[in-house]
Amino acid sequence: MADVQTPPAPGDGSDGSETPTRDALEPGEAFAPGTGLAARIERSNAWRSLFRHPNIDTPRGRALQSFSNFFLHLYPVKIPARVLRMRYSFRLGFIVTVLFFILVLTGVYLMFFYTPAVGSAYGDMQHLRTGVGFGQLVRNVHRWSAHLMVLAVFLHMMRTFFAGAYKKPREFNWVIGVVLLLLTLLLSFTGYLLPWDQLSYWAVTVGTNLVQYVPFLGHSLTKLLIGGDTLGQATLLRFYALHVAVLPLLVVLTICIHIWRVRKDGFAVPRLSVGETTSAGTFEEEATAVPSRVPSNAPKDLYGARTRVLGVVDRESITAEERAVDDTVFTWPHLLVRHAVVALGVCATVLVLGVAFVAPLRGLANPNLTPEPAKAPWYFAGLQELLSHFDPLVAGLLVPAGAVLVLVLLPYIDRNPSTLARNRKVAIVVFSSLMLIAVVLTVIGTFFRGPGWRFVVPWTHWYVEL
Amino acid sequence: MTTTRRRFLRSGWKLGGTILTAAAGWTTYESLRPLVGSATGATVELGTPSNYAPGTATYVSAARLFVANTGSFLYAMSQKCPHLGCRVPFCESSGQFECPCHGSKYNIGGEWIEGPAPRGLDRFALTLDSKTGTLSADTSTVIVGPPRGAKQFVTPAKGPSCIPKA
């Protein structure tokens, strides 16, 4: 019987041998040695019904912790070491997930103080400011998290494109990502109306009226969306139900599928193996190469060069072992610690934003007074800008529908298997140009437009509302 | 091709599932479809034509519409901009309808002058009761505004625009 303090060698007791070595991980063995209260609690049946394995810092212990823990089970037990690098993914997918959880938590808090009724919604928002402990802060955090989530989803999509991580076999996960982008926009947009102030009322009026440009179905769809001809009680209730129930459930389901597929498809990193070219050449070359650096104190050979002779072998006998390099590390603690730090960083960021910047609340929504200017939320400002230049059919339908269609079909259109930037010049130039146009339009619509959609410069006239 | 029991059942449940999905979709649509508009739908009394002087547009808040007298015609016009739904106020100084959102402008007859709007302001059916001599607007029926090319009431702006210059 092995002692708890001496971890067993990996593979012991799990390789099918007839007399497996028993260790602290085996049922019935010492779970937590010691006589202290903590050790006694850890040995209790109640504790062990929750945590089935002790916290043993061995490869087998870490693997078991991952297997037997629901939350850790979301992660693979081991991951390629390259995934740990910040520049691998910039943790953007994880940041989005953290922001979503912050939004759910703060959103549920806000639901305790909010009634989705035209007569009371605005009053509830004012009450939240003055009559609820930390109400304003939680609302601020909810607001800035929502904006950051839209931004992070967009950046996540950009990162995935430039890394070529949408290519086979990850095509469908890219499509799910596009669905998540749309759901995020809808979540943010439906939440925008709920304060029922002048800002939300007119931004949503403009946003929902974009739908009317869908040929044939436009007016019916707009009416279906807002529940009438103009925004009113029906709209508020519909947006509320979508915002707090329908869309979050869809997002949770879609995120689950998205992460599950990341697990199943593996991480999109090149794995070193025999025959693959690295910066040092092929693995065989690396294995049989003469060391380029020779110690300065090595003896000189006949020609005066310093060499170190380790042995003399026949050239024919030099072989390379054909084995993939194991570059994996345990998820716990390597990745989880990094994720914990990123999660803390995200929480700190939204908290600082929430303390520093107050979420806007204008006057009570007035259907008879349009503020100047009335802008859609910033992520639709590009579309609004486009609509001021082109025919509504083009700007309101063909461009946005075409953009979504191109995004969805991207992995099926781009069948170039290479993920290296130098082999994907056309795809990168085309995608970057389209994204740049979208960003420029959004920046112009958000910062450079004033009353009557006239061109203004933001450093003299500021008409930005978030 | 003979129809086996397996084939029949296989087709049957697919057909049943399709019908159920269609029924669910249809009932959902029917329950969410607004039957009566939230802002329009009623017939609104607007008083006598003499209340509306030539060259003016008067706002009737009860019906959320403007009654405009072009000099030769009376129109009941929607306050909603056909571009993106903003409320279009009548600018007294210029004598035009000016949308503050995106700068669309319409003349007193609701015809498009400039801006991104796809057409002129929508109108409602206006009737004059011959017995009482009063006007009424039926807001349940929206008459789509005149197309961009309409130039029946073209008049230059009387004065400065109401949209502040940045």
XYZ file of C-alpha atoms in Angstrom:
632
model
C 0.000 0.000 0.000
C 1.466 3.309 -1.022
C 1.704 6.116 1.425
C -0.325 9.244 0.752
C 2.777 11.405 0.827
C 4.454 9.472 -1.977
C 2.453 9.795 -5.129
C 2.203 6.686 -7.278
C 3.864 6.421 -10.637
C 1.504 7.261 -13.505
C -0.258 4.233 -14.814
C -0.083 2.285 -11.649
C -3.209 0.284 -11.093
C -4.728 1.387 -14.365
C -2.787 -0.671 -16.851
C -4.751 -3.825 -16.370
C -2.092 -5.597 -14.293
C -3.413 -8.294 -12.029
C -2.232 -6.775 -8.758
C -2.684 -3.036 -9.112
C -0.894 -0.827 -6.655
C -3.324 0.810 -4.267
C -2.916 4.443 -3.464
C -4.759 7.292 -1.873
C -7.035 7.539 -4.874
C -8.362 4.025 -4.476
C -11.675 3.584 -2.687
C -11.249 2.821 0.962
C -7.787 4.302 1.217
C -6.769 7.181 3.408
C -8.596 10.160 1.940
C -7.053 12.941 3.937
C -4.441 12.075 6.481
C -4.127 14.086 9.626
C -6.063 14.664 12.788
C -7.164 18.273 12.358
C -10.755 19.384 11.952
C -10.303 20.061 8.244
C -8.914 16.581 7.669
C -11.772 15.033 9.619
C -14.312 16.949 7.566
C -12.592 15.856 4.387
C -12.774 12.258 5.517
C -16.475 12.468 6.274
C -18.999 10.769 4.048
C -20.799 14.032 3.378
C -17.629 15.691 2.081
C -16.690 12.689 0.009
C -20.152 12.593 -1.547
C -19.366 16.070 -2.901
C -15.685 15.693 -3.736
C -14.924 12.160 -4.733
C -11.163 12.508 -4.897
C -8.623 14.153 -2.656
C -6.601 17.035 -3.955
C -3.442 15.119 -4.877
C -0.903 16.934 -6.985
C 0.019 14.101 -9.327
C -0.876 13.666 -12.994
C -3.390 10.997 -12.072
C -4.840 13.104 -9.280
C -5.280 16.099 -11.586
C -6.899 13.967 -14.279
C -9.330 12.482 -11.767
C -10.227 15.909 -10.468
C -11.140 16.970 -13.961
C -13.112 13.822 -14.717
C -15.119 13.863 -11.507
C -15.937 17.582 -11.365
C -18.804 18.937 -13.425
C -17.285 22.369 -13.944
C -13.774 21.115 -14.632
C -15.278 18.515 -16.947
C -16.051 21.333 -19.378
C -12.323 21.512 -19.968
C -10.145 18.783 -21.447
C -7.785 17.193 -18.933
C -4.769 18.192 -20.970
C -4.284 20.926 -23.515
C -1.507 21.828 -25.943
C 0.987 24.091 -24.193
C 0.672 26.691 -26.946
C -2.921 27.343 -25.878
C -1.529 28.898 -22.720
C 0.025 31.731 -24.677
C -2.006 34.910 -24.452
C -1.575 35.614 -28.154
C -3.026 32.225 -29.073
C -6.611 33.371 -28.576
C -6.300 36.503 -26.436
C -8.804 34.606 -24.264
C -11.581 36.398 -26.164
C -14.038 33.494 -26.149
C -13.522 33.087 -22.433
C -13.894 36.840 -21.881
C -17.234 36.749 -23.719
C -18.401 33.876 -21.508
C -17.377 35.735 -18.347
C -19.181 38.857 -19.540
C -22.271 36.782 -20.248
C -22.221 35.396 -16.706
C -21.800 38.903 -15.282
C -24.770 39.996 -17.398
C -26.902 37.119 -16.158
C -26.061 37.828 -12.522
C -26.559 41.592 -12.730
C -29.608 41.081 -14.946
C -31.324 38.857 -12.396
C -30.540 41.467 -9.733
C -32.128 44.174 -11.879
C -35.223 42.021 -12.459
C -36.040 42.326 -8.763
C -36.533 46.067 -9.203
C -38.094 46.384 -12.616
C -41.619 46.086 -14.004
C -41.963 45.959 -17.785
C -44.834 48.431 -17.958
C -44.851 51.755 -19.811
C -46.261 53.500 -16.755
C -43.673 52.261 -14.298
C -40.511 51.214 -16.155
C -38.939 54.656 -16.137
C -39.863 55.208 -12.486
C -38.233 51.882 -11.636
C -35.034 53.062 -13.282
C -35.076 56.249 -11.232
C -35.804 54.244 -8.094
C -32.856 52.017 -8.945
C -30.665 55.124 -8.970
C -31.733 56.560 -5.680
C -33.653 53.988 -3.671
C -31.793 50.716 -4.111
C -28.446 49.947 -2.500
C -25.813 49.625 -5.234
C -28.669 49.760 -7.769
C -26.957 52.345 -9.925
C -23.652 50.479 -9.818
C -25.236 47.174 -10.833
C -27.063 48.871 -13.675
C -23.839 50.531 -14.814
C -21.985 47.214 -14.719
C -24.830 45.559 -16.672
C -24.743 48.294 -19.292
C -20.982 48.376 -19.823
C -20.746 44.569 -19.776
C -23.344 44.427 -22.547
C -21.381 46.867 -24.714
C -18.125 45.069 -23.980
C -19.703 41.731 -24.855
C -20.687 42.980 -28.315
C -17.156 44.292 -28.781
C -15.531 41.096 -27.474
C -17.685 38.868 -29.706
C -16.663 40.957 -32.707
C -12.967 40.764 -31.768
C -13.306 37.020 -31.127
C -14.660 36.600 -34.649
C -11.788 38.646 -36.080
C -9.208 36.608 -34.146
C -10.772 33.352 -35.336
C -10.666 34.537 -38.919
C -7.068 35.711 -38.880
C -5.938 32.500 -37.179
C -7.767 30.492 -39.857
C -9.494 28.602 -37.057
C -12.733 28.327 -39.046
C -11.247 25.873 -41.506
C -11.963 22.179 -41.620
C -13.110 20.578 -39.318
C -14.308 23.729 -37.551
C -16.605 25.116 -40.273
C -19.831 24.525 -38.432
C -18.489 25.963 -35.192
C -17.791 29.183 -37.082
C -21.454 29.180 -38.195
C -22.521 28.717 -34.569
C -20.244 31.626 -33.704
C -22.030 33.814 -36.263
C -25.365 32.789 -34.691
C -23.944 33.805 -31.296
C -22.894 37.167 -32.725
C -26.447 37.797 -33.939
C -27.947 36.618 -30.643
C -25.592 38.943 -28.753
C -26.701 41.893 -30.881
C -30.354 40.996 -30.305
C -29.795 40.615 -26.552
C -28.161 44.002 -26.356
C -30.790 45.612 -28.572
C -33.792 44.218 -26.669
C -32.264 45.368 -23.389
C -31.721 48.832 -24.809
C -35.461 49.602 -24.745
C -36.171 48.602 -21.162
C -35.295 51.904 -19.382
C -38.061 53.512 -21.462
C -36.319 56.863 -21.685
C -35.921 59.147 -24.684
C -32.618 57.531 -25.630
C -33.909 53.966 -25.615
C -37.286 54.821 -27.158
C -35.894 56.551 -30.217
C -32.874 54.308 -30.670
C -35.194 51.315 -30.767
C -37.663 53.174 -33.004
C -34.886 53.741 -35.516
C -33.529 50.196 -35.053
C -36.869 48.446 -35.520
C -37.758 50.612 -38.506
C -34.714 49.209 -40.285
C -36.717 45.979 -40.557
C -39.437 47.634 -42.646
C -37.113 47.639 -45.642
C -37.306 43.868 -45.980
C -39.220 43.424 -49.264
C -42.830 42.229 -49.019
C -42.616 41.213 -45.355
C -41.030 44.378 -43.941
C -44.102 46.089 -42.496
C -45.571 42.848 -41.138
C -42.265 41.947 -39.513
C -41.899 45.390 -37.952
C -45.428 45.193 -36.562
C -44.785 41.701 -35.261
C -41.611 42.868 -33.571
C -43.033 45.947 -31.866
C -46.590 44.670 -31.472
C -48.248 47.614 -33.204
C -47.576 50.653 -35.329
C -45.451 52.488 -32.817
C -43.501 51.493 -29.753
C -45.748 50.939 -26.769
C -46.674 48.540 -23.982
C -46.710 45.561 -26.333
C -43.177 46.395 -27.502
C -41.836 46.745 -23.976
C -43.317 43.419 -22.897
C -42.086 41.624 -26.004
C -38.584 42.983 -25.686
C -38.565 42.144 -21.972
C -39.616 38.527 -22.561
C -37.047 38.178 -25.323
C -34.357 39.840 -23.223
C -34.753 37.920 -19.979
C -35.970 34.518 -21.161
C -35.919 33.596 -24.822
C -32.573 35.022 -25.919
C -30.539 34.082 -22.805
C -31.745 30.494 -23.078
C -30.826 30.406 -26.739
C -27.411 31.914 -25.961
C -26.724 29.365 -23.196
C -27.678 26.509 -25.498
C -25.607 27.887 -28.354
C -22.580 28.613 -26.134
C -22.752 25.013 -24.865
C -22.718 23.667 -28.413
C -19.953 26.116 -29.334
C -17.676 25.061 -26.455
C -18.547 21.381 -26.901
C -17.446 21.569 -30.504
C -14.212 23.295 -29.526
C -13.582 20.296 -27.270
C -14.482 17.803 -29.960
C -12.639 19.493 -32.810
C -9.529 20.118 -30.745
C -7.608 23.317 -30.452
C -6.653 24.974 -33.683
C -2.906 24.911 -33.146
C -0.286 23.230 -35.277
C 1.018 20.174 -33.420
C 4.646 19.205 -33.843
C 5.083 15.733 -35.218
C 7.421 13.775 -37.418
C 7.768 15.270 -40.878
C 6.259 18.656 -39.973
C 8.401 21.630 -40.690
C 9.307 23.847 -37.791
C 11.579 26.828 -37.659
C 14.423 24.386 -36.894
C 13.643 22.145 -39.848
C 12.034 18.726 -39.766
C 12.013 16.664 -36.645
C 14.456 14.217 -38.202
C 16.886 17.011 -39.057
C 16.591 18.337 -35.560
C 17.215 14.922 -34.026
C 20.282 14.137 -36.093
C 21.778 17.606 -36.442
C 25.296 18.182 -35.225
C 25.155 20.586 -32.293
C 25.930 24.038 -33.571
C 27.225 25.303 -30.262
C 30.310 23.644 -28.937
C 31.706 24.429 -25.511
C 34.667 26.787 -25.696
C 36.778 24.440 -23.651
C 36.283 21.470 -25.999
C 39.479 19.957 -27.374
C 40.570 20.940 -30.886
C 40.477 18.439 -33.721
C 43.117 17.927 -36.400
C 42.016 21.070 -38.253
C 41.965 23.283 -35.196
C 38.158 23.389 -34.782
C 36.740 22.729 -31.352
C 34.499 19.655 -31.262
C 33.192 17.382 -28.622
C 33.184 13.759 -29.557
C 30.544 11.888 -27.664
C 30.952 8.679 -29.581
C 31.500 7.268 -33.025
C 28.613 5.553 -34.744
C 27.955 4.286 -38.218
C 25.954 6.866 -40.236
C 23.508 4.155 -41.344
C 22.604 3.460 -37.755
C 21.370 7.012 -37.098
C 17.577 6.894 -36.914
C 14.844 9.163 -35.736
C 12.204 7.825 -33.469
C 8.804 8.413 -35.077
C 6.854 9.726 -32.146
C 4.716 12.809 -31.876
C 6.068 15.356 -29.475
C 3.925 15.480 -26.369
C 3.528 19.202 -25.878
C 0.458 18.954 -23.678
C 0.054 20.243 -20.155
C -2.609 19.726 -17.527
C -5.545 22.105 -17.712
C -5.543 22.301 -13.945
C -3.691 24.342 -12.880
C -2.069 25.818 -15.984
C -5.089 27.002 -17.985
C -7.518 27.382 -15.099
C -5.208 29.712 -13.225
C -4.908 31.872 -16.326
C -8.675 31.806 -16.803
C -9.175 32.811 -13.191
C -6.852 35.774 -13.683
C -8.652 36.812 -16.888
C -12.052 36.460 -15.181
C -10.857 38.644 -12.335
C -9.502 41.141 -14.828
C -12.845 41.287 -16.658
C -14.743 41.726 -13.371
C -12.351 44.468 -12.304
C -12.685 46.221 -15.660
C -16.488 46.324 -15.655
C -16.484 47.328 -12.004
C -14.128 50.230 -12.664
C -16.222 51.247 -15.671
C -19.362 50.968 -13.538
C -17.882 53.183 -10.846
C -16.407 55.715 -13.259
C -19.181 56.040 -15.833
C -22.882 56.286 -15.143
C -25.226 54.506 -17.558
C -27.258 57.183 -19.321
C -30.886 57.796 -18.418
C -32.570 60.589 -20.340
C -36.064 61.939 -19.814
C -39.184 59.787 -19.929
C -39.905 58.414 -23.398
C -41.996 60.894 -25.347
C -43.420 59.646 -28.652
C -44.154 63.239 -29.650
C -40.635 64.538 -29.278
C -37.768 63.126 -31.288
C -34.405 64.136 -29.845
C -31.755 65.505 -32.168
C -30.163 63.344 -33.368
C -31.885 60.000 -32.813
C -29.307 57.296 -33.277
C -29.590 53.546 -33.239
C -27.323 51.757 -30.721
C -23.683 52.089 -31.778
C -23.459 48.570 -33.259
C -26.260 49.497 -35.689
C -24.931 53.014 -36.335
C -22.978 51.720 -39.344
C -26.204 50.458 -40.855
C -27.881 53.779 -40.126
C -24.984 55.575 -41.784
C -25.314 53.306 -44.816
C -29.041 54.043 -44.981
C -28.352 57.750 -45.258
C -26.328 57.163 -48.441
C -27.992 54.345 -50.332
C -31.399 53.129 -51.342
C -33.135 51.453 -48.386
C -33.377 48.188 -50.283
C -29.607 48.148 -50.694
C -28.577 49.504 -47.308
C -31.401 48.046 -45.263
C -31.577 44.609 -46.754
C -29.034 43.571 -49.354
C -25.936 44.721 -47.463
C -26.783 43.365 -43.975
C -28.330 40.142 -45.278
C -25.403 39.706 -47.652
C -22.922 40.309 -44.838
C -24.543 37.673 -42.622
C -24.753 35.242 -45.524
C -21.089 35.741 -46.407
C -20.095 35.257 -42.761
C -22.112 32.053 -42.487
C -20.798 30.651 -45.750
C -17.213 31.849 -45.271
C -15.708 28.483 -44.225
C -17.442 26.786 -47.152
C -16.398 29.441 -49.677
C -12.774 29.604 -48.499
C -11.598 26.058 -49.084
C -7.910 26.856 -48.898
C -6.677 24.475 -46.189
C -3.711 26.628 -45.168
C -3.914 28.664 -41.980
C -0.728 30.594 -42.692
C -1.256 34.267 -43.488
C 1.165 34.195 -46.439
C -0.988 31.575 -48.162
C -4.273 33.408 -47.556
C -3.586 36.870 -48.918
C -6.815 37.184 -50.923
C -9.061 36.021 -48.089
C -7.343 38.267 -45.556
C -7.412 41.334 -47.807
C -11.099 40.863 -48.703
C -12.219 40.144 -45.136
C -10.102 42.928 -43.646
C -11.459 45.418 -46.190
C -15.079 44.505 -45.412
C -14.468 44.696 -41.672
C -12.685 48.019 -42.103
C -15.649 49.420 -44.046
C -18.006 48.227 -41.286
C -15.825 49.785 -38.586
C -15.439 53.088 -40.472
C -19.200 53.332 -41.069
C -19.861 52.587 -37.395
C -17.322 55.191 -36.264
C -18.780 57.815 -38.606
C -22.364 57.029 -37.573
C -21.487 57.047 -33.890
C -19.049 59.937 -33.570
C -19.359 62.123 -36.645
C -23.104 62.625 -36.990
C -25.202 65.296 -35.346
C -28.692 66.791 -35.680
C -30.293 66.064 -39.025
C -27.504 63.495 -39.567
C -25.196 66.337 -40.480
C -21.469 65.753 -40.343
C -19.923 66.956 -37.095
C -16.516 66.548 -35.533
C -16.579 64.813 -32.162
C -14.051 67.133 -30.532
C -16.371 70.101 -30.979
C -19.826 68.486 -30.806
C -20.354 65.240 -28.937
C -23.477 63.307 -29.897
C -22.443 59.856 -28.715
C -24.794 57.864 -26.507
C -23.983 54.392 -25.278
C -43.061 0.435 -55.258
C -44.998 -1.206 -52.460
C -45.774 0.672 -49.315
C -44.561 -1.267 -46.361
C -45.684 -0.549 -42.838
C -42.196 0.727 -42.001
C -42.153 3.097 -44.935
C -45.648 4.353 -44.104
C -44.732 5.032 -40.479
C -41.443 6.637 -41.426
C -43.184 9.060 -43.760
C -46.067 9.449 -41.337
C -44.101 10.823 -38.431
C -42.166 13.178 -40.671
C -45.413 14.502 -42.098
C -46.933 14.724 -38.619
C -43.903 16.590 -37.293
C -43.995 19.024 -40.195
C -47.699 19.703 -39.709
C -47.225 20.211 -35.966
C -44.296 22.591 -36.519
C -46.271 24.558 -39.085
C -49.262 24.698 -36.740
C -47.068 25.875 -33.863
C -45.500 28.523 -36.072
C -48.844 29.722 -37.353
C -50.496 29.926 -33.919
C -47.448 31.735 -32.526
C -47.591 34.228 -35.363
C -51.342 34.710 -34.944
C -51.037 35.288 -31.215
C -48.180 37.761 -31.549
C -49.529 39.602 -34.598
C -51.007 42.912 -33.522
C -54.673 43.009 -34.492
C -55.171 46.667 -33.677
C -52.468 49.270 -34.015
C -51.376 50.794 -30.741
C -51.361 54.358 -31.984
C -53.799 54.429 -34.854
C -57.059 52.856 -35.760
C -59.696 55.312 -34.587
C -61.627 57.903 -36.542
C -60.769 61.292 -35.100
C -62.883 64.448 -35.311
C -60.825 67.396 -36.479
C -63.299 70.298 -36.371
C -64.178 72.558 -39.280
C -61.824 73.334 -42.194
C -61.737 76.959 -41.123
C -59.602 75.922 -38.133
C -56.697 75.330 -40.486
C -55.339 78.452 -42.154
C -53.696 78.218 -45.579
C -49.964 77.531 -45.446
C -50.082 76.050 -41.961
C -49.713 72.560 -40.541
C -51.493 71.950 -37.258
C -50.641 69.086 -34.983
C -53.525 67.034 -33.559
C -52.124 65.158 -30.612
C -55.181 62.930 -30.123
C -54.547 61.320 -33.494
C -50.799 61.962 -33.693
C -51.170 63.580 -37.094
C -50.796 66.904 -38.831
C -53.556 68.643 -40.688
C -51.860 70.649 -43.416
C -53.546 73.288 -45.536
C -51.566 73.768 -48.731
C -53.811 76.571 -49.856
C -55.756 74.401 -52.212
C -55.893 71.066 -50.380
C -56.271 69.759 -46.851
C -54.289 66.692 -45.847
C -54.165 64.595 -42.690
C -50.531 63.517 -42.520
C -48.755 60.998 -40.380
C -46.113 62.416 -38.057
C -43.944 59.357 -38.670
C -40.975 59.741 -40.985
C -41.136 57.030 -43.665
C -37.361 56.704 -43.425
C -36.819 55.261 -39.941
C -39.890 56.197 -37.941
C -38.799 59.397 -36.207
C -41.406 62.034 -35.470
C -41.285 64.800 -38.070
C -42.202 68.219 -36.683
C -43.387 71.099 -38.852
C -40.855 73.889 -38.919
C -42.693 77.235 -38.827
C -39.678 79.254 -39.929
C -39.008 77.248 -43.095
C -42.596 76.172 -43.688
C -41.460 72.575 -44.190
C -41.561 69.292 -42.345
C -38.027 68.555 -41.113
C -36.954 65.240 -39.648
C -34.404 65.735 -36.875
C -33.011 62.207 -37.187
C -31.571 62.101 -40.658
C -32.485 65.436 -42.167
C -35.282 64.394 -44.511
C -37.414 67.361 -45.521
C -40.952 67.520 -46.890
C -42.988 70.414 -48.192
C -46.303 71.425 -46.715
C -48.064 68.838 -48.842
C -45.827 66.109 -47.365
C -43.848 65.630 -50.576
C -40.220 64.652 -50.310
C -37.729 67.472 -50.871
C -34.415 66.062 -49.682
C -32.846 63.513 -47.379
C -32.722 59.714 -47.227
C -36.491 59.103 -46.894
C -37.784 56.833 -49.663
C -41.048 58.759 -50.198
C -43.254 61.564 -48.893
C -45.167 61.526 -45.605
C -47.962 58.984 -45.315
C -51.521 60.283 -45.191
C -54.835 59.310 -43.653
C -58.229 59.396 -45.314
C -59.861 62.771 -44.571
C -63.628 63.184 -44.902
C -65.886 66.198 -44.643
C -69.312 65.638 -43.193
C -71.667 67.633 -45.427
C -74.301 67.955 -42.690
C -72.164 69.163 -39.805
C -69.331 70.591 -41.866
C -66.693 68.894 -39.751
C -63.590 67.025 -40.777
C -62.634 63.553 -39.576
C -59.570 61.433 -40.224
C -59.685 57.652 -40.420
C -56.374 56.581 -38.936
C -57.014 52.907 -39.532
C -56.160 53.287 -43.192
C -52.729 54.574 -44.071
C -52.352 55.994 -47.560
C -48.736 55.526 -48.622
C -47.049 58.882 -49.149
C -46.331 60.348 -52.591
C -43.229 59.043 -54.381
C -40.038 61.057 -54.427
C -40.724 62.607 -57.815
C -43.995 64.285 -56.777
C -43.782 68.078 -57.154
C -47.322 69.311 -56.732
C -46.611 71.684 -53.871
C -43.025 72.730 -54.470
C -42.289 75.982 -52.690
C -38.956 77.356 -51.548
C -38.228 77.417 -47.830
C -39.717 80.493 -46.212
C -36.806 80.942 -43.848
C -34.080 79.152 -41.888
C -34.253 75.480 -41.039
C -35.179 74.347 -37.523
C -32.417 71.721 -37.416
C -29.512 73.386 -35.609
C -26.289 73.613 -37.535
C -23.483 71.727 -35.915
